[in-house]
Short mmCIF file of C-alpha atoms in Angstrom, two decimals:
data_model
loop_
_atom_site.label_atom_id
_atom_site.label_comp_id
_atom_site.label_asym_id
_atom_site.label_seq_id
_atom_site.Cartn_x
_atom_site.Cartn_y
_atom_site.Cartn_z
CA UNK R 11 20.04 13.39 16.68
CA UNK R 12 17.16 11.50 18.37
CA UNK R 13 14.34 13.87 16.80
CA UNK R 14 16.55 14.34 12.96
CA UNK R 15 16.36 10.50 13.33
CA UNK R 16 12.09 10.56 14.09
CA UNK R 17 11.54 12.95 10.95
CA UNK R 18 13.76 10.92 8.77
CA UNK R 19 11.42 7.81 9.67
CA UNK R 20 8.26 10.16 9.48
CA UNK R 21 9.76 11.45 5.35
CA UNK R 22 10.20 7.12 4.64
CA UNK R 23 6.91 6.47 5.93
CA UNK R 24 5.03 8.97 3.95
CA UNK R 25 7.18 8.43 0.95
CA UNK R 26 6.32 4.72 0.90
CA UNK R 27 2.50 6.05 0.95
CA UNK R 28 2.96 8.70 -1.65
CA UNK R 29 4.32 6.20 -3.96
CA UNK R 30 1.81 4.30 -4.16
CA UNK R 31 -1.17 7.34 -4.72
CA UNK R 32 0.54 8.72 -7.16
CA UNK R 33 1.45 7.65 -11.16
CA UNK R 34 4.76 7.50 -12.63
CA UNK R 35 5.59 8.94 -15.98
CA UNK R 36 4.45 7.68 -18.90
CA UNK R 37 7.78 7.42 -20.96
CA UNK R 38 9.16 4.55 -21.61
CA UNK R 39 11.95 2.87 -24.28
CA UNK R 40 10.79 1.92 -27.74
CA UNK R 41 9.38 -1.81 -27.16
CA UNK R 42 8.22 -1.33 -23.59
CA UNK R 43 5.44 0.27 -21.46
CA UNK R 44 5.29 1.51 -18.58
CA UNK R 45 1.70 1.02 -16.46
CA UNK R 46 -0.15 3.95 -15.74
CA UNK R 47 -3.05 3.83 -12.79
CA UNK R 48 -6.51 1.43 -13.94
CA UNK R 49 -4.35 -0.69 -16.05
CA UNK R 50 -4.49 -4.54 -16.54
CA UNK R 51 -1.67 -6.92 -18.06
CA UNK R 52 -5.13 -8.28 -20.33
CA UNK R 53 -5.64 -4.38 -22.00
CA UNK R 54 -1.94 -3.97 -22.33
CA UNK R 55 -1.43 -7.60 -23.51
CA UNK R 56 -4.53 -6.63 -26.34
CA UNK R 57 -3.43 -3.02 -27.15
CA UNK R 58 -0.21 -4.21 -28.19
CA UNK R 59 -1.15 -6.90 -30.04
CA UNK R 60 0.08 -9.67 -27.97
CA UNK R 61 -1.05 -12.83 -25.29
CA UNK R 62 -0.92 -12.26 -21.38
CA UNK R 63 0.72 -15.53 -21.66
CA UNK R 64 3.60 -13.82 -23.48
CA UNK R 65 3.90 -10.83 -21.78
CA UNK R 66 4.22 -12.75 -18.76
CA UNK R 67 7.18 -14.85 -20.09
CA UNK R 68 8.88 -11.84 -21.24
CA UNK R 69 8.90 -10.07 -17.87
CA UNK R 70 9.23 -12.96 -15.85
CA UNK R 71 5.38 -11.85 -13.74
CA UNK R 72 4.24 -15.07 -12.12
CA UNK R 73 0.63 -13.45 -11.41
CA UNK R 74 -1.62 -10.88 -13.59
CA UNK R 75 -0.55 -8.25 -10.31
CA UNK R 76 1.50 -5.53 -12.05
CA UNK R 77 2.22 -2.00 -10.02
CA UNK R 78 2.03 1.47 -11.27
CA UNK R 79 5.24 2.71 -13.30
CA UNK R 80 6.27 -0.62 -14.04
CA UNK R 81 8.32 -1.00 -16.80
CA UNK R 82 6.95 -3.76 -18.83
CA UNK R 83 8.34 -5.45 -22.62
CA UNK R 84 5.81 -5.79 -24.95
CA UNK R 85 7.54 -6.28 -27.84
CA UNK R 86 8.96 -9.07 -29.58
CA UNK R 87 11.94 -6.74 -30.51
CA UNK R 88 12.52 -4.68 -27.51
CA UNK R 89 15.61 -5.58 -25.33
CA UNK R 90 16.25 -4.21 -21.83
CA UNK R 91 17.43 -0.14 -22.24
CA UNK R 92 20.99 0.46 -22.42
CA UNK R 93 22.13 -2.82 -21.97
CA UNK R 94 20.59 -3.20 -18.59
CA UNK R 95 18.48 -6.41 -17.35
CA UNK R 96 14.73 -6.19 -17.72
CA UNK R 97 13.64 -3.49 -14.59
CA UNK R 98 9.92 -5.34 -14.78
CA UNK R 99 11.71 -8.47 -14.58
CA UNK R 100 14.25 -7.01 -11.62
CA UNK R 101 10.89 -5.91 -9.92
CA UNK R 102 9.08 -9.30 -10.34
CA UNK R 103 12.25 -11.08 -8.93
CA UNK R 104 12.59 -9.02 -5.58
CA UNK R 105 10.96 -11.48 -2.93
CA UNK R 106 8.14 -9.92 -0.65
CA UNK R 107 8.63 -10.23 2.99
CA UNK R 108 7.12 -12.73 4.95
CA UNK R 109 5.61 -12.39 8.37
CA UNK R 110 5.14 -16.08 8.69
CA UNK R 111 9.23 -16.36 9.37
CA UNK R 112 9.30 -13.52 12.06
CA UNK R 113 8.02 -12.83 15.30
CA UNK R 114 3.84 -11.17 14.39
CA UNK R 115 2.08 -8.73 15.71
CA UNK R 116 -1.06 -9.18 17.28
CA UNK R 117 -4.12 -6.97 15.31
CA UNK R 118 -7.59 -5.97 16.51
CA UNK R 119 -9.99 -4.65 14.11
CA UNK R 120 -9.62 -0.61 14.04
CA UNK R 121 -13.40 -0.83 13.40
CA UNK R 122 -16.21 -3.00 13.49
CA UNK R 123 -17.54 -2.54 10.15
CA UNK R 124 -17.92 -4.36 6.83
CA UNK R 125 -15.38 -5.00 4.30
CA UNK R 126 -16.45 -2.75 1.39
CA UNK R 127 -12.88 -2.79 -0.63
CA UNK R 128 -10.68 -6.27 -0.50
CA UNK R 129 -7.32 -6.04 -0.16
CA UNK R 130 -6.25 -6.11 -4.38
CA UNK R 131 -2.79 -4.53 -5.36
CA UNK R 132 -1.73 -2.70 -6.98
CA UNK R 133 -5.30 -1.12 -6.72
CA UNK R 134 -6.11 -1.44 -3.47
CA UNK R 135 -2.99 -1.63 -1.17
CA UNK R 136 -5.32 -2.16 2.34
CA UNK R 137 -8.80 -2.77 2.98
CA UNK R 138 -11.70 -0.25 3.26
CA UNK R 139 -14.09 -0.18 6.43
CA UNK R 140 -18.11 1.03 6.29
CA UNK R 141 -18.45 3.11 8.48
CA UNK R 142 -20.57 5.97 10.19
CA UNK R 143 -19.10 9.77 10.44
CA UNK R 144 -17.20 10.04 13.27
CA UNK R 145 -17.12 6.94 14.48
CA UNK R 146 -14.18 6.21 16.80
CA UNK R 147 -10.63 4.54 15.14
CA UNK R 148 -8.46 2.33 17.17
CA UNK R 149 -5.11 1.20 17.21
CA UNK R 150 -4.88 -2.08 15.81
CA UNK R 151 -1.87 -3.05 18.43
CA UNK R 152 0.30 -0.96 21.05
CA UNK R 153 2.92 1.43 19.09
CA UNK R 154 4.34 4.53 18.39
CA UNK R 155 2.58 7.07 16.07
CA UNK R 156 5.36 7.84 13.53
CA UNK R 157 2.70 9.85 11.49
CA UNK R 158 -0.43 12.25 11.90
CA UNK R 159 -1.25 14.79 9.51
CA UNK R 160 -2.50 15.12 5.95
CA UNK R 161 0.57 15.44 3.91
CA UNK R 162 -1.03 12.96 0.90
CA UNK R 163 -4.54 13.62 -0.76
CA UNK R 164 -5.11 10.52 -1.53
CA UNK R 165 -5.08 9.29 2.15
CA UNK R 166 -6.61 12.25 3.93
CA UNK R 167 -6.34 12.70 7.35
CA UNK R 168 -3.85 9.86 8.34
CA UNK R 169 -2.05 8.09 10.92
CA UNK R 170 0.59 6.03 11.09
CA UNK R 171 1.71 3.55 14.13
CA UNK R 172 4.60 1.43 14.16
CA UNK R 173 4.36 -1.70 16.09
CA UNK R 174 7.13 -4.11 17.13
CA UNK R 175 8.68 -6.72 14.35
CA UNK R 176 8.61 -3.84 11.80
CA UNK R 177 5.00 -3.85 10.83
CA UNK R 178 3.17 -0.46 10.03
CA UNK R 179 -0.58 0.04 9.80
CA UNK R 180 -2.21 3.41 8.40
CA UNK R 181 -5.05 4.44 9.11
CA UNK R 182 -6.53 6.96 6.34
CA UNK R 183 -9.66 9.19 5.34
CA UNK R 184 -10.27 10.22 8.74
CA UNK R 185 -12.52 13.40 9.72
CA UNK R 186 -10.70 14.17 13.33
CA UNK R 187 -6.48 12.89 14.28
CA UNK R 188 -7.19 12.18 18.38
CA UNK R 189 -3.08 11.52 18.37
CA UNK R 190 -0.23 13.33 17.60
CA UNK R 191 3.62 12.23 16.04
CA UNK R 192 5.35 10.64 18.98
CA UNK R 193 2.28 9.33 21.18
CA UNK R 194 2.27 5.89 22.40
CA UNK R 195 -0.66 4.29 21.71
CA UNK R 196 -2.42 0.77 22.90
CA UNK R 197 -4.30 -1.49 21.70
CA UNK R 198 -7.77 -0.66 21.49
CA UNK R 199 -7.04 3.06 22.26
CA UNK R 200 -9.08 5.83 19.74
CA UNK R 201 -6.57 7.17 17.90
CA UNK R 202 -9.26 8.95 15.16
CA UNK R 203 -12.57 10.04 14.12
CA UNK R 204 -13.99 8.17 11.04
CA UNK R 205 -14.70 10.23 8.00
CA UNK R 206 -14.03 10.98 4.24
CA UNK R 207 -10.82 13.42 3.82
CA UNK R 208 -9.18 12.67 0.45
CA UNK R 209 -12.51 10.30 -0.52
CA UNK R 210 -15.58 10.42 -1.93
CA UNK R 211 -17.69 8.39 0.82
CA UNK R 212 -17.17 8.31 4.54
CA UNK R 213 -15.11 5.02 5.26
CA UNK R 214 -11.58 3.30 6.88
CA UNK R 215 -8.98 2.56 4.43
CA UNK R 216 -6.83 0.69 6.40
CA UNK R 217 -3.40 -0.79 5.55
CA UNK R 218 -0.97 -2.95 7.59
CA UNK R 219 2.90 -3.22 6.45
CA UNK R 220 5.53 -5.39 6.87
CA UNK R 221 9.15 -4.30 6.61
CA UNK R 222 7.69 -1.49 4.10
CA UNK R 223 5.87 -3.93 1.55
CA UNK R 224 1.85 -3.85 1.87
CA UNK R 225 0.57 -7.46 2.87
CA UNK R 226 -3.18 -8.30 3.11
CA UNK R 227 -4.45 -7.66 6.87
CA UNK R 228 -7.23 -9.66 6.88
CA UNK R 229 -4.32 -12.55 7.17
CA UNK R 230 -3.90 -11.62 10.66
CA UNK R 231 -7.57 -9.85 11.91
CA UNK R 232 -8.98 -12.03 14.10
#
């Protein structure tokens, strides 16, 4: 039971991941669209003839941020499929998670490098560390790797840790894994080699996780 129960968490883990490097499919009901990788609510907004403004009122978005295969109305027409509420609107409503109620985890940098890629979602889900080629990854905080291996593209070589309060962090695009699944890690502790797997430029995409929803990490680097 104990290890069916470590390679269930191992499958969520890299399912969260996968969902967010890959794009949904492009079909959609008559009067809606659904958002394919690169776009913007402005170029859907103009390609369909109507105002941000409106297409924000219509699905209920209280920010520009929309996510790949999102199911957005953006017609005046168009009325939720099947008699079902608005699944853009659904989305929108579900609350993110917030660390500032709970107990937090204490981060260290994984590397001492500049910030080449903000944290920007739906784009950019983590932040992205310059880097030289195998140049040592830490653990950002004591855990558990849940993850090592390179079962996405998009992430290359990757590791996952949990951490108490039920944060994540990934560490992704790595030439060398220095940990396997089921280590215990610390703090400070090289975990990987720095590199360019699943990239086109040697670099740390890094991405820290609360309760399975991406939040920005530079909130709690020191």
């Amino acid at each position: 039971m104990g290890m069916f129960l470590k390679r269930l968490l191992v499958l969520i883990c890299v399912a969260i991941l996968a969902a967010c490097s890959t794009t949904a499919s492009d079909s959609a009901p008559v009067g809606f669209y659904r958002v394919k990788a690169g776009d913007t609510l402005y170029r859907i907004a103009k390609n369909n003839g109507q105002s941000v403004a409106t297409l924000k009122r219509w699905n209920q978005l209280q920010s520009n941020e929309i996510e790949v295969g999102q199911l957005l109305r953006v017609s005046n027409g168009a009325s939720a499929p099947a008699g079902k509420p608005n699944p853009a609107a659904t989305a929108s409503a579900k609350p993110t998670p917030s660390p500032t109620t709970e107990p937090k985890v204490t981060l260290i940098w994984p590397h001492r490098g500049n910030v080449i890629q903000k944290y920007a979602p739906p784009r950019s889900k983590g932040i992205d560390i310059e880097g030289k080629e195998g140049d040592n990854i830490v653990a950002a905080a004591d855990g558990k790797v849940v993850y090592a291996g390179d079962g996405i593209r998009a992430y290359g070589h990757m590791v996952i840790i949990r951490h108490e309060g039920d944060y994540l962090t990934t560490y992704a695009h790595n030439q060398t894994l220095l940990v396997a699944e089921g280590a215990q890690v610390k703090q400070g502790q090289p975990i990987a080699k720095m590199g360019s797997t699943g990239t086109d430029r040697v670099k740390l995409h890094f991405e820290l996780r609360y309760k399975g929803q991406p939040i920005n990490p530079m909130m709690m680097l020191p």
